[in-house]
mmCIF file of C-alpha atoms and ligand atoms in Angstrom:
data_model
loop_
_atom_site.group_PDB
_atom_site.id
_atom_site.type_symbol
_atom_site.label_atom_id
_atom_site.label_comp_id
_atom_site.label_asym_id
_atom_site.label_seq_id
_atom_site.Cartn_x
_atom_site.Cartn_y
_atom_site.Cartn_z
ATOM 1 C CA MET R 33 -42.875 246.962 279.916
ATOM 2 C CA LEU R 34 -40.567 244.293 281.356
ATOM 3 C CA LYS R 35 -40.023 244.589 285.041
ATOM 4 C CA ARG R 36 -37.119 243.681 287.344
ATOM 5 C CA GLY R 37 -37.409 240.364 289.188
ATOM 6 C CA GLY R 38 -39.401 238.593 286.410
ATOM 7 C CA VAL R 39 -38.159 236.013 283.902
ATOM 8 C CA HIS R 40 -36.723 238.847 281.728
ATOM 9 C CA GLN R 41 -34.490 240.307 284.268
ATOM 10 C CA ALA R 42 -31.398 239.096 282.557
ATOM 11 C CA VAL R 43 -32.619 240.318 279.181
ATOM 12 C CA ARG R 44 -33.233 243.759 280.652
ATOM 13 C CA GLU R 45 -29.810 244.147 282.451
ATOM 14 C CA GLY R 46 -28.035 247.274 281.173
ATOM 15 C CA THR R 47 -30.761 248.654 279.129
ATOM 16 C CA LEU R 48 -29.598 252.260 279.853
ATOM 17 C CA VAL R 49 -26.437 252.496 277.576
ATOM 18 C CA ASP R 50 -24.911 255.978 276.730
ATOM 19 C CA GLY R 51 -23.817 256.858 273.197
ATOM 20 C CA CYS R 52 -20.364 255.450 273.785
ATOM 21 C CA GLY R 53 -21.526 252.184 274.856
ATOM 22 C CA ARG R 54 -21.207 252.576 278.789
ATOM 23 C CA ARG R 55 -23.956 251.067 280.802
ATOM 24 C CA ILE R 56 -25.503 253.769 283.218
ATOM 25 C CA ASP R 57 -26.767 252.068 286.271
ATOM 26 C CA HIS R 58 -25.558 254.424 289.190
ATOM 27 C CA LEU R 59 -27.703 257.454 290.143
ATOM 28 C CA ARG R 60 -26.713 260.255 292.323
ATOM 29 C CA LEU R 61 -29.715 261.866 293.744
ATOM 30 C CA SER R 62 -29.608 265.234 295.253
ATOM 31 C CA VAL R 63 -32.233 265.584 297.911
ATOM 32 C CA THR R 64 -31.618 269.334 298.609
ATOM 33 C CA SER R 65 -29.364 271.934 297.368
ATOM 34 C CA ALA R 66 -29.268 273.488 300.845
ATOM 35 C CA CYS R 67 -26.071 273.151 302.859
ATOM 36 C CA ASN R 68 -25.219 274.250 306.436
ATOM 37 C CA LEU R 69 -21.428 274.533 305.271
ATOM 38 C CA ARG R 70 -19.945 276.841 302.622
ATOM 39 C CA CYS R 71 -16.896 274.912 301.727
ATOM 40 C CA LEU R 72 -14.375 277.200 300.007
ATOM 41 C CA TYR R 73 -13.824 274.696 297.130
ATOM 42 C CA CYS R 74 -17.527 274.311 296.538
ATOM 43 C CA ARG R 75 -19.830 277.315 297.525
ATOM 44 C CA PRO R 76 -17.520 280.131 298.686
ATOM 45 C CA LYS R 77 -19.158 282.614 300.923
ATOM 46 C CA GLY R 78 -21.660 284.815 299.252
ATOM 47 C CA THR R 79 -21.818 283.077 296.001
ATOM 48 C CA ILE R 80 -25.019 280.931 296.185
ATOM 49 C CA ASP R 81 -27.818 281.197 298.553
ATOM 50 C CA PRO R 82 -28.369 277.582 299.714
ATOM 51 C CA PHE R 83 -31.910 278.153 301.097
ATOM 52 C CA THR R 84 -33.762 279.234 297.929
ATOM 53 C CA SER R 85 -37.338 278.502 297.651
ATOM 54 C CA ALA R 86 -36.932 277.264 294.024
ATOM 55 C CA PRO R 87 -39.400 274.388 293.230
ATOM 56 C CA VAL R 88 -37.952 270.914 293.957
ATOM 57 C CA LEU R 89 -38.995 267.462 293.619
ATOM 58 C CA ASP R 90 -41.034 266.139 296.419
ATOM 59 C CA ASP R 91 -40.324 262.745 297.962
ATOM 60 C CA ALA R 92 -43.430 261.261 296.364
ATOM 61 C CA GLN R 93 -42.075 262.205 292.879
ATOM 62 C CA ARG R 94 -38.550 261.020 293.859
ATOM 63 C CA LEU R 95 -39.973 257.643 294.690
ATOM 64 C CA GLU R 96 -41.903 257.384 291.367
ATOM 65 C CA LEU R 97 -38.806 258.186 289.509
ATOM 66 C CA ILE R 98 -36.680 255.828 291.539
ATOM 67 C CA GLN R 99 -39.023 252.888 291.169
ATOM 68 C CA HIS R 100 -39.229 253.594 287.316
ATOM 69 C CA LEU R 101 -35.426 253.785 286.957
ATOM 70 C CA TYR R 102 -34.844 250.853 289.081
ATOM 71 C CA GLU R 103 -37.437 248.590 287.421
ATOM 72 C CA THR R 104 -36.848 249.644 283.939
ATOM 73 C CA TYR R 105 -33.047 250.172 283.798
ATOM 74 C CA TYR R 106 -31.720 247.916 286.475
ATOM 75 C CA LEU R 107 -30.425 250.658 288.664
ATOM 76 C CA ARG R 108 -27.789 249.121 290.907
ATOM 77 C CA GLN R 109 -26.601 251.964 293.000
ATOM 78 C CA LEU R 110 -28.280 255.069 294.354
ATOM 79 C CA ARG R 111 -26.175 257.610 296.256
ATOM 80 C CA LEU R 112 -28.112 260.237 298.217
ATOM 81 C CA THR R 113 -26.373 263.425 298.236
ATOM 82 C CA GLY R 114 -26.973 267.238 298.248
ATOM 83 C CA GLY R 115 -26.448 270.060 299.303
ATOM 84 C CA GLU R 116 -26.393 268.366 302.664
ATOM 85 C CA PRO R 117 -28.777 265.445 302.633
ATOM 86 C CA LEU R 118 -29.048 265.297 306.513
ATOM 87 C CA LEU R 119 -30.821 268.714 306.117
ATOM 88 C CA HIS R 120 -33.626 267.122 304.368
ATOM 89 C CA SER R 121 -36.273 266.815 306.995
ATOM 90 C CA THR R 122 -37.917 263.554 305.590
ATOM 91 C CA LEU R 123 -34.767 261.827 304.612
ATOM 92 C CA VAL R 124 -35.518 258.760 306.881
ATOM 93 C CA SER R 125 -38.867 258.176 305.387
ATOM 94 C CA LEU R 126 -37.481 258.694 301.948
ATOM 95 C CA ILE R 127 -34.881 255.967 302.537
ATOM 96 C CA GLN R 128 -37.614 253.789 304.042
ATOM 97 C CA GLY R 129 -39.615 254.261 300.848
ATOM 98 C CA ILE R 130 -36.720 253.496 298.459
ATOM 99 C CA ARG R 131 -36.001 250.370 300.450
ATOM 100 C CA ARG R 132 -39.452 249.256 300.010
ATOM 101 C CA ILE R 133 -39.561 249.614 296.341
ATOM 102 C CA ALA R 134 -35.932 248.571 295.779
ATOM 103 C CA PRO R 135 -34.986 245.949 298.224
ATOM 104 C CA ASP R 136 -31.675 244.972 296.682
ATOM 105 C CA LEU R 137 -30.494 248.368 295.587
ATOM 106 C CA ASP R 138 -27.069 249.363 296.934
ATOM 107 C CA LEU R 139 -28.174 252.609 298.821
ATOM 108 C CA ALA R 140 -25.388 255.029 299.864
ATOM 109 C CA MET R 141 -25.141 258.464 301.008
ATOM 110 C CA THR R 142 -22.449 261.432 301.063
ATOM 111 C CA THR R 143 -22.609 263.737 303.861
ATOM 112 C CA ASN R 144 -20.625 266.337 305.733
ATOM 113 C CA GLY R 145 -21.359 264.271 308.875
ATOM 114 C CA TRP R 146 -23.182 267.195 310.638
ATOM 115 C CA ARG R 147 -26.202 265.547 312.558
ATOM 116 C CA LEU R 148 -24.905 262.062 311.715
ATOM 117 C CA ALA R 149 -24.515 261.286 315.447
ATOM 118 C CA ASP R 150 -28.286 261.691 316.020
ATOM 119 C CA LEU R 151 -29.381 260.177 312.610
ATOM 120 C CA ALA R 152 -27.102 257.238 312.241
ATOM 121 C CA ARG R 153 -29.360 254.696 313.848
ATOM 122 C CA PRO R 154 -32.574 255.806 312.193
ATOM 123 C CA LEU R 155 -30.731 255.804 308.863
ATOM 124 C CA LEU R 156 -29.299 252.363 309.237
ATOM 125 C CA ASP R 157 -32.843 251.088 310.370
ATOM 126 C CA ALA R 158 -34.442 252.718 307.485
ATOM 127 C CA GLY R 159 -32.221 250.676 305.159
ATOM 128 C CA LEU R 160 -29.283 252.863 304.161
ATOM 129 C CA ASN R 161 -26.164 250.621 303.383
ATOM 130 C CA ARG R 162 -23.159 252.855 303.491
ATOM 131 C CA VAL R 163 -22.065 256.404 304.293
ATOM 132 C CA ASN R 164 -19.176 258.643 302.831
ATOM 133 C CA VAL R 165 -18.285 261.447 305.104
ATOM 134 C CA SER R 166 -16.456 264.489 303.811
ATOM 135 C CA LEU R 167 -13.697 265.557 306.012
ATOM 136 C CA ASP R 168 -10.706 267.621 304.647
ATOM 137 C CA THR R 169 -8.729 268.418 307.799
ATOM 138 C CA LEU R 170 -8.522 267.322 311.391
ATOM 139 C CA ASP R 171 -7.532 270.743 312.707
ATOM 140 C CA PRO R 172 -10.704 272.436 314.248
ATOM 141 C CA ALA R 173 -9.590 275.928 313.407
ATOM 142 C CA GLN R 174 -8.769 274.955 309.874
ATOM 143 C CA TYR R 175 -12.125 273.045 309.465
ATOM 144 C CA ARG R 176 -13.844 276.238 310.660
ATOM 145 C CA HIS R 177 -11.921 278.298 307.968
ATOM 146 C CA LEU R 178 -12.574 275.762 305.124
ATOM 147 C CA THR R 179 -16.175 275.038 305.818
ATOM 148 C CA GLY R 180 -17.592 277.551 308.190
ATOM 149 C CA GLY R 181 -18.500 274.677 310.397
ATOM 150 C CA GLU R 182 -17.283 272.783 313.454
ATOM 151 C CA LEU R 183 -15.252 269.565 313.442
ATOM 152 C CA ALA R 184 -16.443 267.896 316.609
ATOM 153 C CA PRO R 185 -19.904 266.904 315.450
ATOM 154 C CA VAL R 186 -18.383 265.227 312.349
ATOM 155 C CA LEU R 187 -16.032 263.112 314.520
ATOM 156 C CA ASP R 188 -18.780 262.215 316.789
ATOM 157 C CA GLY R 189 -20.864 261.173 313.743
ATOM 158 C CA ILE R 190 -18.347 258.976 312.233
ATOM 159 C CA GLU R 191 -17.969 257.354 315.603
ATOM 160 C CA ARG R 192 -21.583 256.801 316.001
ATOM 161 C CA CYS R 193 -21.924 255.543 312.517
ATOM 162 C CA MET R 194 -19.631 252.563 313.491
ATOM 163 C CA ALA R 195 -21.017 252.157 316.737
ATOM 164 C CA VAL R 196 -24.639 251.545 315.431
ATOM 165 C CA GLY R 197 -23.358 248.980 312.796
ATOM 166 C CA PHE R 198 -22.638 250.881 309.541
ATOM 167 C CA PRO R 199 -19.675 249.639 307.691
ATOM 168 C CA PRO R 200 -16.700 252.139 308.553
ATOM 169 C CA PRO R 201 -17.531 255.301 306.487
ATOM 170 C CA ARG R 202 -15.278 256.193 303.658
ATOM 171 C CA ILE R 203 -13.725 259.686 304.258
ATOM 172 C CA ASN R 204 -13.565 262.132 301.408
ATOM 173 C CA ALA R 205 -10.957 265.007 301.592
ATOM 174 C CA VAL R 206 -10.444 267.603 298.795
ATOM 175 C CA VAL R 207 -6.799 268.521 298.821
ATOM 176 C CA LEU R 208 -5.908 272.117 298.333
ATOM 177 C CA ALA R 209 -2.370 273.580 298.149
ATOM 178 C CA GLY R 210 -1.373 275.629 301.034
ATOM 179 C CA VAL R 211 -4.548 274.610 302.887
ATOM 180 C CA ASN R 212 -4.495 270.949 303.781
ATOM 181 C CA ASP R 213 -1.847 269.444 301.533
ATOM 182 C CA HIS R 214 0.654 269.144 304.363
ATOM 183 C CA GLN R 215 -1.902 267.184 306.410
ATOM 184 C CA LEU R 216 -2.299 264.134 304.170
ATOM 185 C CA VAL R 217 -0.106 261.684 306.133
ATOM 186 C CA ASP R 218 -1.965 262.900 309.416
ATOM 187 C CA LEU R 219 -5.365 262.169 307.835
ATOM 188 C CA VAL R 220 -4.246 258.767 306.549
ATOM 189 C CA GLU R 221 -2.883 257.848 310.072
ATOM 190 C CA TRP R 222 -6.065 258.875 311.680
ATOM 191 C CA SER R 223 -8.115 256.880 309.115
ATOM 192 C CA MET R 224 -5.894 253.970 309.858
ATOM 193 C CA GLN R 225 -6.732 254.272 313.636
ATOM 194 C CA GLN R 226 -10.467 254.440 312.824
ATOM 195 C CA GLY R 227 -10.338 251.589 310.476
ATOM 196 C CA THR R 228 -11.841 253.773 307.778
ATOM 197 C CA GLU R 229 -10.787 254.204 304.063
ATOM 198 C CA ILE R 230 -9.677 257.684 303.116
ATOM 199 C CA ARG R 231 -9.889 259.141 299.528
ATOM 200 C CA PHE R 232 -8.048 262.091 298.528
ATOM 201 C CA LEU R 233 -9.855 264.237 295.783
ATOM 202 C CA GLU R 234 -8.406 266.542 293.310
ATOM 203 C CA ALA R 235 -10.324 269.944 293.427
ATOM 204 C CA MET R 236 -12.401 270.177 290.339
ATOM 205 C CA PRO R 237 -12.656 273.627 288.780
ATOM 206 C CA ILE R 238 -16.503 273.924 288.675
ATOM 207 C CA GLY R 239 -19.020 276.357 289.685
ATOM 208 C CA PRO R 240 -18.224 279.540 291.435
ATOM 209 C CA ALA R 241 -15.210 277.945 293.156
ATOM 210 C CA ALA R 242 -13.459 277.258 289.784
ATOM 211 C CA SER R 243 -10.704 279.713 289.996
ATOM 212 C CA PHE R 244 -10.085 279.219 293.692
ATOM 213 C CA ASN R 245 -9.613 275.445 292.877
ATOM 214 C CA ARG R 246 -7.392 276.086 289.813
ATOM 215 C CA ASP R 247 -5.197 278.160 291.973
ATOM 216 C CA ARG R 248 -4.788 275.523 294.702
ATOM 217 C CA PHE R 249 -4.943 272.555 292.630
ATOM 218 C CA VAL R 250 -2.851 269.523 293.762
ATOM 219 C CA SER R 251 -2.603 266.623 291.140
ATOM 220 C CA ALA R 252 -2.817 263.009 291.964
ATOM 221 C CA ALA R 253 0.776 262.524 291.107
ATOM 222 C CA THR R 254 1.750 265.066 293.828
ATOM 223 C CA ILE R 255 -0.704 263.381 296.385
ATOM 224 C CA ARG R 256 0.879 259.969 295.471
ATOM 225 C CA HIS R 257 4.382 261.266 295.962
ATOM 226 C CA ALA R 258 3.578 263.029 299.258
ATOM 227 C CA LEU R 259 2.096 259.719 300.516
ATOM 228 C CA SER R 260 4.841 257.467 299.278
ATOM 229 C CA ARG R 261 7.414 259.425 301.392
ATOM 230 C CA ARG R 262 5.745 257.955 304.252
ATOM 231 C CA PHE R 263 3.851 254.757 303.159
ATOM 232 C CA GLU R 264 4.420 251.881 300.908
ATOM 233 C CA LEU R 265 1.542 252.077 298.433
ATOM 234 C CA VAL R 266 0.523 248.780 297.138
ATOM 235 C CA PRO R 267 -2.015 249.172 294.235
ATOM 236 C CA LEU R 268 -5.346 247.423 294.636
ATOM 237 C CA HIS R 269 -7.686 246.148 291.941
ATOM 238 C CA ARG R 270 -9.934 248.889 290.442
ATOM 239 C CA ASN R 271 -13.546 247.825 290.195
ATOM 240 C CA HIS R 272 -15.489 248.873 287.237
ATOM 241 C CA GLY R 273 -17.145 252.307 287.736
ATOM 242 C CA GLU R 274 -14.782 252.965 290.764
ATOM 243 C CA THR R 275 -13.692 256.623 290.789
ATOM 244 C CA ALA R 276 -10.639 256.063 293.039
ATOM 245 C CA VAL R 277 -7.470 254.300 292.360
ATOM 246 C CA ARG R 278 -6.904 252.577 295.586
ATOM 247 C CA TYR R 279 -3.782 251.440 297.420
ATOM 248 C CA LEU R 280 -2.877 249.581 300.607
ATOM 249 C CA ALA R 281 -0.830 252.085 302.617
ATOM 250 C CA VAL R 282 1.704 250.443 304.751
ATOM 251 C CA HIS R 283 4.068 251.862 307.302
ATOM 252 C CA GLY R 284 5.658 249.597 309.966
ATOM 253 C CA GLY R 285 2.692 247.820 311.698
ATOM 254 C CA GLN R 286 0.219 250.333 310.335
ATOM 255 C CA ARG R 287 -1.999 249.754 307.246
ATOM 256 C CA GLY R 288 -4.991 250.982 305.852
ATOM 257 C CA ILE R 289 -6.715 251.724 302.358
ATOM 258 C CA VAL R 290 -6.151 255.151 300.634
ATOM 259 C CA GLY R 291 -7.954 256.087 297.490
ATOM 260 C CA ILE R 292 -7.008 258.899 295.090
ATOM 261 C CA ILE R 293 -9.807 260.384 292.938
ATOM 262 C CA ALA R 294 -8.314 262.420 289.978
ATOM 263 C CA PRO R 295 -11.219 263.730 287.925
ATOM 264 C CA VAL R 296 -8.837 266.453 286.628
ATOM 265 C CA SER R 297 -5.377 264.943 286.003
ATOM 266 C CA GLU R 298 -6.227 261.252 285.520
ATOM 267 C CA ARG R 299 -9.800 261.247 284.132
ATOM 268 C CA PHE R 300 -11.752 258.062 284.521
ATOM 269 C CA CYS R 301 -14.680 258.849 282.185
ATOM 270 C CA GLY R 302 -14.204 255.402 280.462
ATOM 271 C CA GLN R 303 -15.433 253.889 283.770
ATOM 272 C CA CYS R 304 -18.332 256.195 284.057
ATOM 273 C CA ARG R 305 -21.667 254.572 284.778
ATOM 274 C CA ARG R 306 -23.429 257.550 286.553
ATOM 275 C CA MET R 307 -26.080 260.071 286.052
ATOM 276 C CA ARG R 308 -27.137 262.694 288.461
ATOM 277 C CA ILE R 309 -30.487 264.158 289.398
ATOM 278 C CA THR R 310 -30.551 267.566 291.183
ATOM 279 C CA ALA R 311 -32.935 268.458 293.988
ATOM 280 C CA ASP R 312 -35.070 270.611 291.535
ATOM 281 C CA GLY R 313 -35.318 267.460 288.978
ATOM 282 C CA ARG R 314 -32.634 268.183 286.481
ATOM 283 C CA LEU R 315 -30.808 265.152 284.944
ATOM 284 C CA PHE R 316 -27.085 265.801 284.393
ATOM 285 C CA PRO R 317 -25.770 262.806 282.461
ATOM 286 C CA CYS R 318 -22.198 264.067 283.121
ATOM 287 C CA LEU R 319 -20.731 265.992 285.894
ATOM 288 C CA LEU R 320 -18.359 267.942 283.489
ATOM 289 C CA ASP R 321 -21.048 268.833 281.033
ATOM 290 C CA GLU R 322 -23.457 271.644 281.673
ATOM 291 C CA ARG R 323 -26.102 270.134 279.372
ATOM 292 C CA ASN R 324 -29.164 268.846 281.366
ATOM 293 C CA VAL R 325 -32.865 267.948 280.965
ATOM 294 C CA ASP R 326 -35.812 268.850 283.270
ATOM 295 C CA LEU R 327 -37.483 265.602 284.437
ATOM 296 C CA ARG R 328 -40.462 267.650 286.018
ATOM 297 C CA THR R 329 -41.906 267.420 282.506
ATOM 298 C CA ALA R 330 -42.662 263.798 283.566
ATOM 299 C CA TRP R 331 -45.648 265.032 285.681
ATOM 300 C CA ARG R 332 -48.697 266.593 284.113
ATOM 301 C CA HIS R 333 -51.340 267.687 286.441
ATOM 302 C CA GLY R 334 -49.585 265.498 289.185
ATOM 303 C CA VAL R 335 -49.799 262.328 287.096
ATOM 304 C CA PHE R 336 -46.461 260.611 286.480
ATOM 305 C CA SER R 337 -45.531 259.577 282.912
ATOM 306 C CA PRO R 338 -43.122 256.835 282.715
ATOM 307 C CA ASP R 339 -42.977 257.107 278.852
ATOM 308 C CA THR R 340 -41.821 260.858 279.207
ATOM 309 C CA VAL R 341 -39.146 259.795 281.604
ATOM 310 C CA ASP R 342 -38.004 257.264 279.171
ATOM 311 C CA ASP R 343 -37.811 259.666 276.316
ATOM 312 C CA VAL R 344 -36.068 262.278 278.395
ATOM 313 C CA VAL R 345 -33.555 260.071 280.060
ATOM 314 C CA GLN R 346 -32.690 257.891 277.159
ATOM 315 C CA SER R 347 -32.186 260.956 274.768
ATOM 316 C CA ALA R 348 -29.947 262.747 277.414
ATOM 317 C CA VAL R 349 -27.901 259.689 278.276
ATOM 318 C CA GLU R 350 -27.560 258.772 274.622
ATOM 319 C CA ALA R 351 -25.920 262.312 274.078
ATOM 320 C CA LYS R 352 -23.353 261.722 276.895
ATOM 321 C CA GLN R 353 -19.987 262.431 275.450
ATOM 322 C CA TRP R 354 -16.887 260.198 276.172
ATOM 323 C CA GLN R 355 -15.375 263.036 278.080
ATOM 324 C CA GLY R 356 -17.377 266.040 279.174
ATOM 325 C CA PRO R 357 -15.971 269.506 278.113
ATOM 326 C CA ALA R 358 -15.058 270.258 281.720
ATOM 327 C CA LEU R 359 -16.665 273.477 281.775
ATOM 328 C CA GLN R 360 -19.382 273.344 284.446
ATOM 329 C CA PRO R 361 -20.711 276.531 285.758
ATOM 330 C CA THR R 362 -23.063 274.792 288.101
ATOM 331 C CA ALA R 363 -21.737 274.452 291.700
ATOM 332 C CA MET R 364 -21.138 270.994 293.236
ATOM 333 C CA VAL R 365 -23.744 271.927 296.049
ATOM 334 C CA GLN R 366 -26.311 272.107 293.395
ATOM 335 C CA LEU R 367 -25.224 269.232 291.133
ATOM 336 C CA GLY R 368 -24.904 266.873 294.079
ATOM 337 C CA GLY R 369 -21.179 265.804 294.264
HETATM 338 N N1 SAM B 412 -22.842 267.942 301.741
HETATM 339 C C1 SAM B 412 -22.452 266.562 301.446
HETATM 340 C C2 SAM B 412 -20.810 266.329 301.686
HETATM 341 O O1 SAM B 412 -20.279 267.364 302.170
HETATM 342 O O2 SAM B 412 -20.370 265.291 301.546
HETATM 343 C C3 SAM B 412 -22.723 266.114 300.009
HETATM 344 C C4 SAM B 412 -22.577 267.043 298.894
HETATM 345 S S1 SAM B 412 -20.786 267.585 298.473
HETATM 346 C C5 SAM B 412 -21.047 268.463 297.100
HETATM 347 C C6 SAM B 412 -20.263 266.046 297.987
HETATM 348 C C7 SAM B 412 -18.791 265.891 297.723
HETATM 349 O O3 SAM B 412 -18.411 266.799 296.859
HETATM 350 C C8 SAM B 412 -17.909 266.168 299.006
HETATM 351 O O4 SAM B 412 -17.260 265.048 299.366
HETATM 352 C C9 SAM B 412 -17.120 267.366 298.583
HETATM 353 O O5 SAM B 412 -15.960 267.358 299.342
HETATM 354 C C10 SAM B 412 -17.010 267.157 297.211
HETATM 355 N N2 SAM B 412 -16.778 268.255 296.295
HETATM 356 C C11 SAM B 412 -17.517 269.574 296.384
HETATM 357 N N3 SAM B 412 -16.919 270.542 295.617
HETATM 358 C C12 SAM B 412 -15.803 269.779 295.107
HETATM 359 C C13 SAM B 412 -14.980 270.133 294.081
HETATM 360 N N4 SAM B 412 -14.910 271.436 293.434
HETATM 361 N N5 SAM B 412 -13.961 269.227 293.748
HETATM 362 C C14 SAM B 412 -13.939 268.105 294.106
HETATM 363 N N6 SAM B 412 -14.730 267.679 295.073
HETATM 364 C C15 SAM B 412 -15.797 268.565 295.440
#
C-alpha cells in the first residue's frame, strides 16, 4: 500500500472521493458522547443519558484508525469533538499519540470550554493546533438556562487559551429565536474586544431537539439582517470546505470577523469534505443522513484489519449523497457536532 511521505504522495492525494466527486479529507472524531451540559438545542433535559456504558473505541483503536486514514487517504484535518471532549480523561495523551503519527495534520477541537482553563497548556504542548469554543450567550443566567452550566469557567478558558499561545479560539453560537437572537450585536462586540472570530449557527432540526429547533429557527438571512443594522459586513473569500460564510464586520473603529453557518437555509453540501466517527466507532459520512457503518468490525480478536477499514469506509463514502435527506434522529451530542 502506498504511504504518505513517500514518492507516491502526490499520486495518493485525494484518494477518498465520494460518489459525487467530493474529496473527503476532513474527519470529525468524537472521543466521548458524555457531556456535562444539556444544551436545549442539542440534548434537552431527560432525553439522552450522556454517561451510558455503551462500548466505545479505546484510544489505541482510535490511533490505529487515524494512522491508517492519515497514511492511506491523505487526511488533512482532524477535529476532536464529542460529547464534551475535555471530559475524555486521556485526551492529552491521545493528542500526543495523534501528533506522533501525523505530524502535519491540522488538529483542532470543538469544546464547550469547561475545564479549558486547566487544560489549555497541556493541550497546546501535546500538539493541538486550534480550538473552537461554543458560547451562545454572555448572560450568566441565560447561559445556565440554555446549557445547565456556568458561564465563568468558559470565559476563563477562552482567556487562558490565548494566554498560553493558542490562536484566538473561534466562538460558535447557535442562534435561537426568543432566546439569544437579540444578543447578536453584543456577542460580536465582545468577540471584537477579545480578538476572536464569532460564527453564528442556524439550529439544525436533528435528534431529540428537532422540534425545539424548528420552533426557534432563525435563518442566516435574518442573522445577516440583524448584524447589518449595526455593522458594515464586507464579504470575505470562502475557502473550499469552509462551512461559514465570513464577513469583516466594521462599525466606527471596531472591526472583527463574523461567520454565518447556515446548514438549513443555505446548505453548503457542495463544499463538503467531511466524515464523522462517533465515540462508539460508527462512521457517518453525512451529518444529515442517518445511514452509518460500524468500524468496530475492523478489529477481530483485537487485531486491526486495514483492509476491512478500506472496504467499510470506501463503500460508505461512495454512497454519500449530494445532499443528505435532512432527517437525522441521532443527537448532535452523539454524532459529534
Ligand atoms: N461539547 C462540545 C461543544 O459544546 O462544543 C462539542 C460537541 S457540540 C455537539 C459541537 C457543536 O455543535 C457546538 O458548537 C454546538 O453548539 C453545536 N450544535 C449542537 N447541536 C446543534 C444543533 N442542533 N444545531 C446546530 N449546532 C448544534
